[in-house]
Coordinates of C-alpha atoms in Angstrom, one line a residue:
Chain O
M1 CA 0.0 0.0 0.0
A2 CA 1.4 3.4 -1.0
E3 CA 2.0 6.0 1.6
T4 CA -1.0 8.2 2.3
V5 CA -0.1 11.8 2.1
L6 CA -3.5 13.4 2.6
E7 CA -6.3 11.7 4.5
I8 CA -9.8 13.2 4.8
R9 CA -12.3 11.6 7.1
D10 CA -16.0 12.4 7.3
L11 CA -15.7 16.0 6.5
R12 CA -18.8 18.2 6.9
K13 CA -19.5 21.8 6.1
S14 CA -22.9 23.5 5.9
F15 CA -23.9 27.0 4.8
G16 CA -27.3 27.3 6.4
A17 CA -29.4 24.5 5.1
L18 CA -27.0 23.7 2.3
K19 CA -24.7 20.8 3.0
A20 CA -21.8 21.8 0.8
T21 CA -19.6 19.0 2.2
D22 CA -21.6 16.1 3.5
G23 CA -19.4 13.4 5.0
V24 CA -16.6 13.4 2.5
S25 CA -13.7 10.9 3.0
L26 CA -10.8 10.9 0.6
D27 CA -7.2 9.8 0.4
L28 CA -4.3 11.1 -1.6
V29 CA -1.4 8.6 -1.8
R30 CA 2.1 9.1 -3.0
G31 CA 2.8 9.2 -6.7
E32 CA -0.9 9.5 -7.8
I33 CA -3.1 12.0 -9.4
H34 CA -6.5 11.8 -7.7
A35 CA -9.1 13.7 -9.7
L36 CA -12.1 15.2 -8.1
I37 CA -15.0 15.7 -10.5
G38 CA -18.6 16.6 -10.2
P39 CA -21.2 19.0 -11.6
N40 CA -21.1 22.7 -10.8
G41 CA -22.1 23.4 -7.2
A42 CA -21.1 19.9 -6.1
G43 CA -18.8 21.4 -3.5
K44 CA -15.5 20.8 -5.1
S45 CA -14.0 24.2 -4.4
T46 CA -15.5 24.2 -0.9
L47 CA -13.6 21.0 -0.2
I48 CA -10.4 22.4 -1.6
H49 CA -10.8 25.5 0.6
Q50 CA -11.2 23.4 3.7
I51 CA -8.1 21.3 2.9
A52 CA -6.1 24.4 2.2
G53 CA -7.3 26.1 5.4
S54 CA -9.3 29.0 4.0
L55 CA -12.5 27.5 5.3
T56 CA -13.1 25.7 8.6
P57 CA -15.1 22.5 8.4
D58 CA -17.9 21.9 10.8
S59 CA -16.7 18.5 11.7
G60 CA -14.4 15.7 10.4
T61 CA -10.6 15.5 10.2
I62 CA -7.9 16.4 7.7
R63 CA -4.6 14.7 8.2
F64 CA -1.6 15.8 6.1
L65 CA 1.6 13.8 6.4
G66 CA 0.0 12.0 9.3
R67 CA -0.7 15.2 11.2
D68 CA -4.1 16.7 12.0
V69 CA -4.1 20.1 10.4
A70 CA -7.2 21.5 12.3
G71 CA -6.2 24.7 13.9
L72 CA -3.5 25.4 11.3
D73 CA -4.2 28.4 9.1
M74 CA -3.5 28.6 5.4
A75 CA 0.0 29.8 5.7
A76 CA 0.9 27.1 8.3
R77 CA -0.5 24.4 6.0
A78 CA 1.5 25.8 3.1
R79 CA 4.6 25.7 5.2
L80 CA 3.9 22.0 5.9
G81 CA 4.1 21.4 2.1
L82 CA 0.6 21.9 0.8
A83 CA 0.7 23.9 -2.4
R84 CA -2.5 25.1 -4.0
S85 CA -3.4 26.8 -7.2
F86 CA -6.6 28.8 -7.4
Q87 CA -9.7 28.4 -9.6
T88 CA -9.3 32.0 -10.6
S89 CA -5.7 33.1 -10.7
S90 CA -4.6 34.7 -7.4
L91 CA -1.4 36.6 -7.9
A92 CA 0.4 39.7 -6.7
R93 CA -0.6 41.6 -9.8
E94 CA 1.8 44.5 -9.6
F95 CA 4.7 42.2 -9.2
S96 CA 6.4 40.7 -12.2
A97 CA 6.0 36.9 -12.8
L98 CA 9.5 36.5 -11.5
R99 CA 8.8 38.3 -8.2
N100 CA 5.6 36.2 -7.7
V101 CA 7.7 33.1 -7.9
M102 CA 10.5 34.6 -5.8
L103 CA 7.9 35.1 -3.0
A104 CA 7.4 31.4 -2.9
V105 CA 11.1 30.7 -2.9
Q106 CA 11.6 33.2 -0.1
A107 CA 8.8 31.5 1.9
R108 CA 10.3 28.1 1.4
Q109 CA 13.7 29.4 2.7
G110 CA 12.3 30.5 6.0
S111 CA 11.7 33.8 7.7
S112 CA 10.6 36.8 5.7
L113 CA 11.6 39.1 8.6
R114 CA 14.8 40.1 6.8
F115 CA 15.2 43.7 6.2
L116 CA 18.4 44.6 4.5
R117 CA 19.4 42.6 1.4
P118 CA 17.6 43.7 -1.8
V119 CA 15.7 40.7 -3.2
M120 CA 16.5 41.5 -6.8
Q121 CA 20.2 41.1 -6.1
D122 CA 19.8 37.9 -4.2
A123 CA 20.7 35.0 -6.5
S124 CA 19.4 32.5 -4.0
L125 CA 15.9 33.9 -4.8
T126 CA 16.2 34.9 -8.4
E127 CA 17.8 31.8 -9.8
P128 CA 15.5 29.1 -8.4
A129 CA 12.5 31.4 -9.3
M130 CA 13.8 31.7 -12.9
A131 CA 14.3 28.0 -13.1
M132 CA 10.7 27.4 -12.1
L133 CA 9.5 29.9 -14.7
A134 CA 11.6 28.1 -17.3
R135 CA 10.0 24.8 -16.3
V136 CA 6.5 26.0 -17.0
G137 CA 7.7 27.9 -20.2
L138 CA 7.3 31.4 -18.9
A139 CA 11.0 32.4 -18.7
E140 CA 10.7 35.0 -21.5
R141 CA 7.9 36.7 -19.6
A142 CA 9.7 36.8 -16.3
H143 CA 9.8 40.6 -16.0
V144 CA 6.2 41.2 -17.1
P145 CA 3.8 42.4 -14.3
A146 CA 1.3 39.6 -13.5
A147 CA -1.5 42.0 -14.4
E148 CA -0.3 42.1 -18.0
L149 CA 0.0 38.3 -18.4
S150 CA -2.6 36.5 -20.5
H151 CA -5.1 34.2 -18.8
G152 CA -3.2 31.1 -19.9
E153 CA 0.1 32.6 -18.7
C154 CA -1.4 33.4 -15.3
R155 CA -2.4 29.7 -15.0
Q156 CA 1.2 28.7 -15.8
L157 CA 2.5 31.2 -13.3
E158 CA 0.3 29.7 -10.6
I159 CA 1.8 26.3 -11.3
A160 CA 5.3 27.8 -11.2
I161 CA 4.6 29.3 -7.8
A162 CA 3.3 26.0 -6.5
L163 CA 6.4 24.2 -7.8
A164 CA 8.7 26.7 -6.1
L165 CA 7.3 25.7 -2.8
G166 CA 8.8 22.3 -3.2
P167 CA 5.5 20.9 -1.8
R168 CA 4.6 17.4 -0.5
A169 CA 1.2 17.6 -2.2
F170 CA -0.5 19.8 -4.8
L171 CA -4.1 21.0 -4.7
L172 CA -4.9 22.2 -8.1
D173 CA -8.3 23.8 -8.6
E174 CA -9.2 23.7 -12.3
P175 CA -5.7 24.4 -13.6
M176 CA -7.0 24.0 -17.2
A177 CA -9.9 26.5 -16.8
G178 CA -10.0 28.9 -19.7
M179 CA -7.0 27.5 -21.5
G180 CA -7.1 26.7 -25.1
P181 CA -6.8 23.1 -26.4
E182 CA -3.1 23.5 -27.1
G183 CA -2.5 24.9 -23.6
S184 CA -4.5 22.1 -22.0
R185 CA -2.5 19.5 -23.9
R186 CA 0.8 20.9 -22.8
L187 CA -0.4 21.3 -19.2
T188 CA -1.7 17.7 -19.2
A189 CA 1.8 16.4 -20.3
F190 CA 3.3 18.6 -17.6
L191 CA 1.1 17.3 -14.8
D192 CA 1.6 13.8 -16.0
A193 CA 5.3 14.0 -15.0
L194 CA 4.6 16.1 -11.9
R195 CA 3.0 13.3 -10.0
Q196 CA 6.4 11.8 -9.4
E197 CA 7.4 14.9 -7.4
A198 CA 4.3 15.1 -5.3
P199 CA 0.8 13.7 -5.5
I200 CA -1.9 15.9 -7.0
L201 CA -5.5 16.4 -5.9
L202 CA -6.9 17.7 -9.1
V203 CA -10.2 19.4 -9.5
E204 CA -11.0 19.6 -13.2
H205 CA -13.8 20.0 -15.7
D206 CA -11.8 19.0 -18.7
M207 CA -12.8 15.3 -18.9
D208 CA -10.1 14.5 -21.6
A209 CA -7.5 15.7 -19.2
V210 CA -9.0 13.9 -16.2
F211 CA -9.3 10.6 -18.0
A212 CA -5.8 10.9 -19.4
L213 CA -4.2 11.8 -16.1
A214 CA -6.1 10.4 -13.2
D215 CA -4.9 7.3 -11.3
R216 CA -8.2 7.5 -9.3
I217 CA -11.3 9.6 -9.7
S218 CA -13.7 10.6 -7.0
V219 CA -17.1 11.9 -8.0
L220 CA -18.7 14.5 -5.8
V221 CA -22.4 15.3 -6.1
Y222 CA -24.3 17.5 -3.7
G223 CA -21.4 17.4 -1.2
R224 CA -21.1 13.6 -1.2
V225 CA -18.6 11.3 -2.8
I226 CA -20.8 8.9 -4.8
A227 CA -18.0 6.9 -6.2
T228 CA -14.2 6.5 -6.0
G229 CA -12.3 4.3 -8.3
K230 CA -10.0 3.8 -11.3
V231 CA -10.8 5.6 -14.6
D232 CA -12.6 2.6 -16.1
E233 CA -14.6 1.9 -13.0
I234 CA -15.9 5.5 -12.9
R235 CA -16.7 5.5 -16.6
N236 CA -18.8 2.4 -16.2
D237 CA -20.4 3.2 -12.9
P238 CA -24.1 3.5 -13.6
E239 CA -24.8 5.9 -10.8
V240 CA -22.0 8.2 -12.0
R241 CA -23.3 8.1 -15.5
R242 CA -26.7 9.1 -14.4
A243 CA -25.7 11.8 -12.0
Y244 CA -22.9 13.4 -13.9
L245 CA -21.5 12.1 -17.1
G246 CA -24.8 12.0 -18.9
E247 CA -25.4 9.9 -22.0
S248 CA -22.4 11.1 -24.0
A249 CA -19.7 9.5 -21.8
Chain D
M1 CA 11.4 49.8 -17.5
R2 CA 15.0 50.9 -16.9
R3 CA 14.2 54.4 -18.1
A4 CA 11.3 54.8 -15.6
V5 CA 13.7 53.8 -12.8
T6 CA 16.2 56.3 -13.9
R7 CA 13.6 59.0 -14.2
E8 CA 12.4 58.4 -10.7
A9 CA 16.0 58.5 -9.4
A10 CA 16.5 61.8 -11.1
T11 CA 13.3 63.2 -9.7
N12 CA 14.3 62.1 -6.2
T13 CA 17.8 63.5 -6.4
T14 CA 16.3 66.9 -7.6
L15 CA 13.9 67.0 -4.7
A16 CA 16.6 66.1 -2.2
L17 CA 19.0 68.8 -3.5
L18 CA 16.2 71.4 -3.7
L19 CA 15.2 70.8 -0.1
L20 CA 18.9 71.2 0.9
A21 CA 19.8 74.2 -1.3
A22 CA 16.8 76.3 -0.5
P23 CA 17.5 76.8 3.2
L24 CA 21.2 77.1 2.6
A25 CA 20.5 80.0 0.2
A26 CA 17.9 81.5 2.5
S27 CA 20.3 81.4 5.4
A28 CA 23.0 83.0 3.3
M29 CA 20.6 85.8 2.4
G30 CA 19.6 86.2 6.0
E31 CA 16.1 84.8 5.8
P32 CA 15.8 82.4 8.7
F33 CA 12.1 82.1 8.3
Y34 CA 12.5 80.1 5.1
V35 CA 15.0 77.8 6.9
T36 CA 12.3 77.1 9.4
L37 CA 9.9 76.4 6.6
A38 CA 12.3 73.9 5.1
T39 CA 12.7 72.3 8.5
R40 CA 9.0 71.9 8.8
I41 CA 9.0 70.2 5.4
A42 CA 11.7 67.8 6.4
V43 CA 10.1 66.9 9.7
L44 CA 6.6 66.4 8.2
A45 CA 8.2 64.4 5.3
L46 CA 9.9 62.1 7.8
A47 CA 6.7 61.5 9.7
A48 CA 5.0 60.7 6.4
V49 CA 7.9 58.4 5.3
G50 CA 7.1 56.5 8.5
L51 CA 3.4 56.3 7.6
N52 CA 4.3 55.4 4.1
I53 CA 5.8 52.1 5.3
A54 CA 2.4 51.0 6.6
L55 CA 0.1 52.9 4.1
G56 CA 2.2 52.8 1.0
L57 CA 3.9 49.5 1.1
G58 CA 1.4 47.6 3.2
G59 CA -1.8 49.3 2.2
L60 CA -2.7 49.8 5.9
V61 CA -4.5 53.1 6.0
S62 CA -3.7 54.1 9.6
F63 CA -5.8 57.0 10.6
G64 CA -4.1 57.0 14.0
H65 CA -0.5 57.9 13.2
A66 CA -0.9 61.2 15.0
A67 CA -0.7 59.1 18.2
F68 CA 2.9 58.2 17.4
F69 CA 3.7 61.7 16.1
G70 CA 2.4 63.1 19.4
L71 CA 4.0 60.5 21.6
G72 CA 7.3 61.3 20.0
G73 CA 6.6 65.0 20.7
Y74 CA 5.7 64.4 24.3
A75 CA 8.8 62.2 24.7
A76 CA 10.9 65.3 23.8
G77 CA 8.8 67.6 25.9
I78 CA 8.6 65.5 29.0
L79 CA 12.2 64.5 29.0
A80 CA 13.3 68.1 28.4
T81 CA 11.1 69.4 31.1
H82 CA 12.4 67.0 33.7
A83 CA 16.0 67.8 32.7
F84 CA 15.2 71.5 32.8
N85 CA 13.6 71.3 36.3
A86 CA 16.2 68.8 37.5
E87 CA 13.4 66.5 38.6
P88 CA 13.8 62.8 38.1
L89 CA 11.3 61.2 35.8
F90 CA 10.4 58.2 37.9
L91 CA 12.4 55.6 39.8
G92 CA 15.2 58.2 39.9
I93 CA 15.7 58.3 36.2
A94 CA 16.7 61.7 35.1
G95 CA 15.3 63.6 32.1
T96 CA 17.5 64.5 29.2
T97 CA 18.0 67.2 26.6
S98 CA 20.1 65.0 24.3
M99 CA 18.3 64.5 21.0
P100 CA 19.7 61.1 20.2
A101 CA 18.5 59.8 23.7
I102 CA 15.1 61.4 23.1
W103 CA 14.8 59.8 19.7
L104 CA 15.6 56.5 21.2
V105 CA 13.0 56.9 23.9
A106 CA 10.5 58.1 21.3
M107 CA 11.1 55.0 19.2
V108 CA 10.9 52.6 22.1
V109 CA 7.7 54.2 23.4
C110 CA 6.0 54.3 20.0
G111 CA 7.1 50.7 19.3
L112 CA 5.6 49.5 22.6
V113 CA 2.4 51.4 22.0
A114 CA 2.1 50.4 18.4
L115 CA 2.4 46.7 19.2
P116 CA -0.9 46.3 21.0
I117 CA -2.7 48.8 18.8
G118 CA -1.5 47.0 15.7
A119 CA -2.2 43.6 17.2
V120 CA -5.9 44.6 17.8
S121 CA -6.4 46.8 14.7
L122 CA -4.9 44.3 12.2
R123 CA -7.6 41.8 13.1
T124 CA -9.7 44.0 11.0
S125 CA -9.3 45.5 7.5
G126 CA -10.6 48.3 5.3
V127 CA -12.9 50.8 6.9
Y128 CA -12.8 49.0 10.3
F129 CA -9.0 49.3 10.4
I130 CA -9.2 53.0 9.6
M131 CA -11.8 53.5 12.4
I132 CA -10.1 51.4 15.0
T133 CA -6.7 53.1 14.5
L134 CA -8.5 56.5 14.8
A135 CA -10.2 55.3 18.0
F136 CA -6.9 54.4 19.6
A137 CA -5.3 57.7 18.6
Q138 CA -8.3 59.6 20.0
M139 CA -8.0 57.7 23.3
I140 CA -4.4 58.9 23.6
Y141 CA -5.4 62.4 22.6
Y142 CA -8.0 62.7 25.3
F143 CA -5.6 61.1 27.8
A144 CA -3.1 63.9 27.0
I145 CA -5.8 66.6 27.4
S146 CA -7.0 65.4 30.7
W147 CA -3.6 64.7 32.3
P148 CA -2.6 67.9 34.0
A149 CA 1.0 66.9 34.9
Y150 CA 2.3 67.8 31.4
G151 CA 0.2 70.8 30.6
G152 CA -3.1 69.0 29.7
E153 CA -4.9 71.0 27.1
D154 CA -2.4 73.8 27.1
G155 CA 0.5 71.7 26.1
L156 CA 4.1 71.8 27.2
S157 CA 6.8 74.3 26.3
I158 CA 10.4 73.3 25.5
Y159 CA 12.3 76.4 26.6
L160 CA 15.6 75.5 25.0
R161 CA 15.7 73.3 22.0
N162 CA 17.3 70.0 22.9
S163 CA 20.9 69.4 22.0
F164 CA 22.8 67.3 19.5
P165 CA 26.5 66.6 19.8
W166 CA 28.7 69.3 18.1
V167 CA 25.7 71.1 16.7
N168 CA 24.2 74.4 17.8
T169 CA 20.6 73.3 17.5
A170 CA 19.3 76.7 18.7
A171 CA 20.3 78.2 15.3
P172 CA 17.9 77.5 12.4
L173 CA 20.3 76.1 9.8
P174 CA 22.2 73.6 12.0
F175 CA 18.8 72.3 13.3
F176 CA 17.6 72.0 9.8
L177 CA 20.6 70.0 8.9
V178 CA 19.9 67.6 11.7
C179 CA 16.4 67.1 10.6
Y180 CA 17.4 66.8 6.9
G181 CA 20.0 64.2 7.8
L182 CA 17.4 62.2 9.7
L183 CA 15.0 62.5 6.8
L184 CA 17.7 61.0 4.5
L185 CA 18.3 58.2 7.0
G186 CA 14.5 57.6 7.1
L187 CA 14.4 57.4 3.3
L188 CA 17.3 54.9 3.3
V189 CA 15.5 52.8 5.8
F190 CA 12.3 52.9 3.7
R191 CA 14.2 51.9 0.6
A192 CA 16.0 49.1 2.3
L193 CA 12.7 47.8 3.7
R194 CA 10.9 48.1 0.4
D195 CA 13.6 46.1 -1.5
S196 CA 14.1 43.4 1.2
R197 CA 12.3 40.1 1.7
F198 CA 10.2 41.8 4.3
G199 CA 9.2 44.4 1.8
A200 CA 8.4 41.9 -0.8
A201 CA 6.1 40.1 1.6
L202 CA 4.6 43.4 2.8
Q203 CA 3.8 44.6 -0.7
A204 CA 2.4 41.2 -1.6
A205 CA 0.1 41.4 1.5
R206 CA -1.2 44.7 0.1
Q207 CA -1.8 43.3 -3.4
N208 CA -3.2 39.9 -2.5
E209 CA -3.1 38.5 1.0
V210 CA -4.5 35.1 0.0
R211 CA -1.6 34.7 -2.4
L212 CA 0.9 35.5 0.4
A213 CA -0.8 33.0 2.8
A214 CA -0.9 30.4 0.1
V215 CA 2.9 30.4 -0.2
G216 CA 3.2 30.1 3.6
I217 CA 3.8 33.6 4.8
A218 CA 1.3 34.8 7.5
P219 CA 0.2 38.3 6.4
F220 CA -0.6 39.3 10.0
D221 CA 3.0 39.0 11.3
I222 CA 4.3 40.9 8.4
R223 CA 1.8 43.7 8.8
L224 CA 2.3 44.0 12.5
T225 CA 6.0 44.3 12.1
A226 CA 5.5 47.0 9.4
F227 CA 3.0 48.9 11.6
V228 CA 5.5 49.0 14.5
I229 CA 8.4 50.1 12.4
S230 CA 6.2 52.7 10.8
A231 CA 5.1 54.1 14.2
M232 CA 8.7 54.3 15.4
M233 CA 9.8 56.4 12.5
T234 CA 6.8 58.7 12.8
G235 CA 7.6 59.0 16.5
V236 CA 11.1 60.3 15.9
A237 CA 9.6 62.9 13.5
G238 CA 7.3 63.9 16.3
A239 CA 10.2 64.6 18.7
L240 CA 11.8 66.8 16.0
F241 CA 8.5 68.6 15.5
A242 CA 8.3 69.4 19.1
D243 CA 11.8 70.7 19.1
L244 CA 11.1 72.7 15.9
N245 CA 8.2 74.5 17.6
H246 CA 9.6 74.6 21.1
F247 CA 6.2 73.2 22.0
V248 CA 4.2 70.1 22.2
S249 CA 0.4 70.0 22.6
P250 CA -2.4 67.5 22.3
S251 CA -3.1 68.9 18.8
M252 CA -0.1 66.8 17.6
L253 CA -2.1 63.8 18.7
S254 CA -5.4 64.8 17.1
W255 CA -7.0 63.2 14.1
H256 CA -6.4 66.3 12.0
M257 CA -2.7 65.5 12.2
S258 CA -3.3 61.9 11.2
G259 CA -5.3 63.2 8.2
E260 CA -2.6 65.6 7.3
L261 CA 0.0 62.8 7.1
I262 CA -2.3 60.8 4.9
V263 CA -2.8 63.8 2.7
L264 CA 0.9 64.3 2.3
I265 CA 1.4 60.8 1.1
I266 CA -1.6 60.9 -1.3
L267 CA -0.3 64.2 -2.8
G268 CA 3.2 63.0 -3.2
G269 CA 2.5 59.4 -4.3
K270 CA 1.8 56.5 -2.0
G271 CA 4.3 53.8 -1.7
R272 CA 6.9 55.9 -3.6
L273 CA 10.2 56.6 -1.9
F274 CA 10.0 60.4 -2.3
G275 CA 6.3 60.7 -2.3
P276 CA 6.1 62.0 1.3
V277 CA 8.9 64.5 0.5
A278 CA 7.1 65.8 -2.6
G279 CA 3.8 65.9 -0.7
A280 CA 5.3 67.8 2.3
M281 CA 6.9 70.3 0.0
L282 CA 3.7 71.0 -1.8
Y283 CA 1.7 71.1 1.4
V284 CA 3.9 73.4 3.3
L285 CA 4.4 75.7 0.3
L286 CA 0.6 75.9 -0.3
E287 CA 0.1 76.6 3.4
H288 CA 2.6 79.4 3.3
V289 CA 1.7 81.0 -0.1
L290 CA -2.1 80.5 -0.1
G291 CA -2.2 80.9 3.7
G292 CA -0.8 84.4 3.2
I293 CA -3.6 85.3 0.8
T294 CA -6.6 83.6 2.5
E295 CA -7.4 81.9 5.7
R296 CA -9.4 79.4 3.6
W297 CA -6.3 78.0 1.9
Q298 CA -7.4 74.5 2.7
F299 CA -10.2 74.9 0.3
F300 CA -7.6 75.0 -2.5
L301 CA -5.7 72.1 -0.9
G302 CA -8.9 70.2 -1.1
L303 CA -9.3 71.0 -4.8
I304 CA -5.7 69.9 -5.5
L305 CA -6.3 66.7 -3.5
L306 CA -9.4 66.0 -5.5
G307 CA -7.5 66.5 -8.8
V308 CA -4.8 64.1 -7.6
V309 CA -7.2 61.4 -6.6
L310 CA -9.3 61.8 -9.8
F311 CA -6.6 62.3 -12.4
A312 CA -3.2 61.4 -10.9
R313 CA -3.4 58.4 -8.6
G314 CA 0.3 58.1 -8.5
G315 CA 0.6 61.6 -6.9
L316 CA 3.3 64.1 -7.9
I317 CA 6.0 61.4 -8.2
G318 CA 3.7 59.4 -10.4
L319 CA 3.1 62.4 -12.6
V320 CA 6.8 63.2 -13.0
A321 CA 8.4 59.8 -12.9
G322 CA 5.7 57.5 -14.2
R323 CA 4.4 54.3 -12.7
Q324 CA 6.1 52.3 -10.0
S325 CA 8.4 49.5 -11.3
H326 CA 8.7 46.3 -9.4
G327 CA 11.6 44.6 -11.2

């Protein structure tokens, strides 16, 4: 049995009468891409928010690397090695692409309470950041402010920032959203190799990408996981077909 | 991008030289009043450079920085009074008339006061942050008014300007040079902070705090540190302001003062190194020139502020040097 990196047990979160997360249990094991799919409003993002620490669950446990992360805020969970990308790009928009990645490199190196050395002259920040940008194919755009990057480039930058954290697990919330077919294809190839560095919990609507990438798929409907299994099991699960995939799948 | 950086550097150098040359010339021509005016610019600019750390870099609109400006002023006034009357302060500690010692006390006091104020205020953001910093400052203001030991509402006079080693601070020009030197030092500190790892995190907290937290840096810690450093610098400026006027009163603690510091920054360009300097120059000159023509000079200040906010968000520095570049 592979090592479990992220373990979610009976997680619950309600907004008034709406049960956004209704007893979700989920594992992420080393070396895998675990895709989380489900119709709009199924509670995928709500789940990601609770794992990342930007929402507090009503009950249930989240264990990361064997440790209960309840009581840890988003920053503390990120320091443990939980890297996330956002459904809509979340960047320091005035900073260049490079400086956005440098921020992650800086965070990984430890305390940000350093007041003297200029960051732009600090090769221990600029060089790893540049390397990450090169990995996602953004090296030429390093000095462009994030606000001026195209949508697809912002998505790439989010991945570069997550990479720079040297994480133990990735939470990627719709990384393909709004990307063209060519961009999606490239990102699919990229993520395919990335699972060797750290397992990925992948929320994605692009079914081609999900079926191409996922080792396992969990289907979330109305806040509940109705099925978890390998790609073929999910494709052929009658309940999943009825609830989500429709006739075309 | 390079060119914009150079243009900002040229603008900054020009402003720095102008602020130095004007009082030198005025002094040579026997016009000490203009030296005092330049000193006022330098001191207000230093206070605003301090606020610019929180407001400009961190996006923390503190409407309570008068508290630190005034506390710095009272540090100068109280220490000088005790030294003058040869009464120990408390526990047998003597007062002092040495400016460096006073600045140190002002910084320590402001840092210690800013820590709890920041720790509470930074739990909130936006309008609530503005209001809660205002509330804290007003508490200190009313405390100063109702505490008779140091003049209460009437304030406290500093009969002899405090001393600085090898400098005759009683004369306008040497005192200006002390203030100017401290302003330059404050600007160096601001620049170092802005370009450092701390500054990167602080500016990221302003732009997108979720992003900062997502890479593992807690925005609260960064902001609190910035708030405290910011208060300390404004406090030193307050001590100089008291020495400049030979007087400290609760008005230094009032919300008008907080507003004035914010106005200086907005006029000059928030977050810009020389924004507070440009803002203070414009403000003091308007006050002097228009104030000589009409008592209602602040009406025109309001018009200018309106123009800046509507048409030149980057303030004077933004107009002259273009947009901020972040490398």
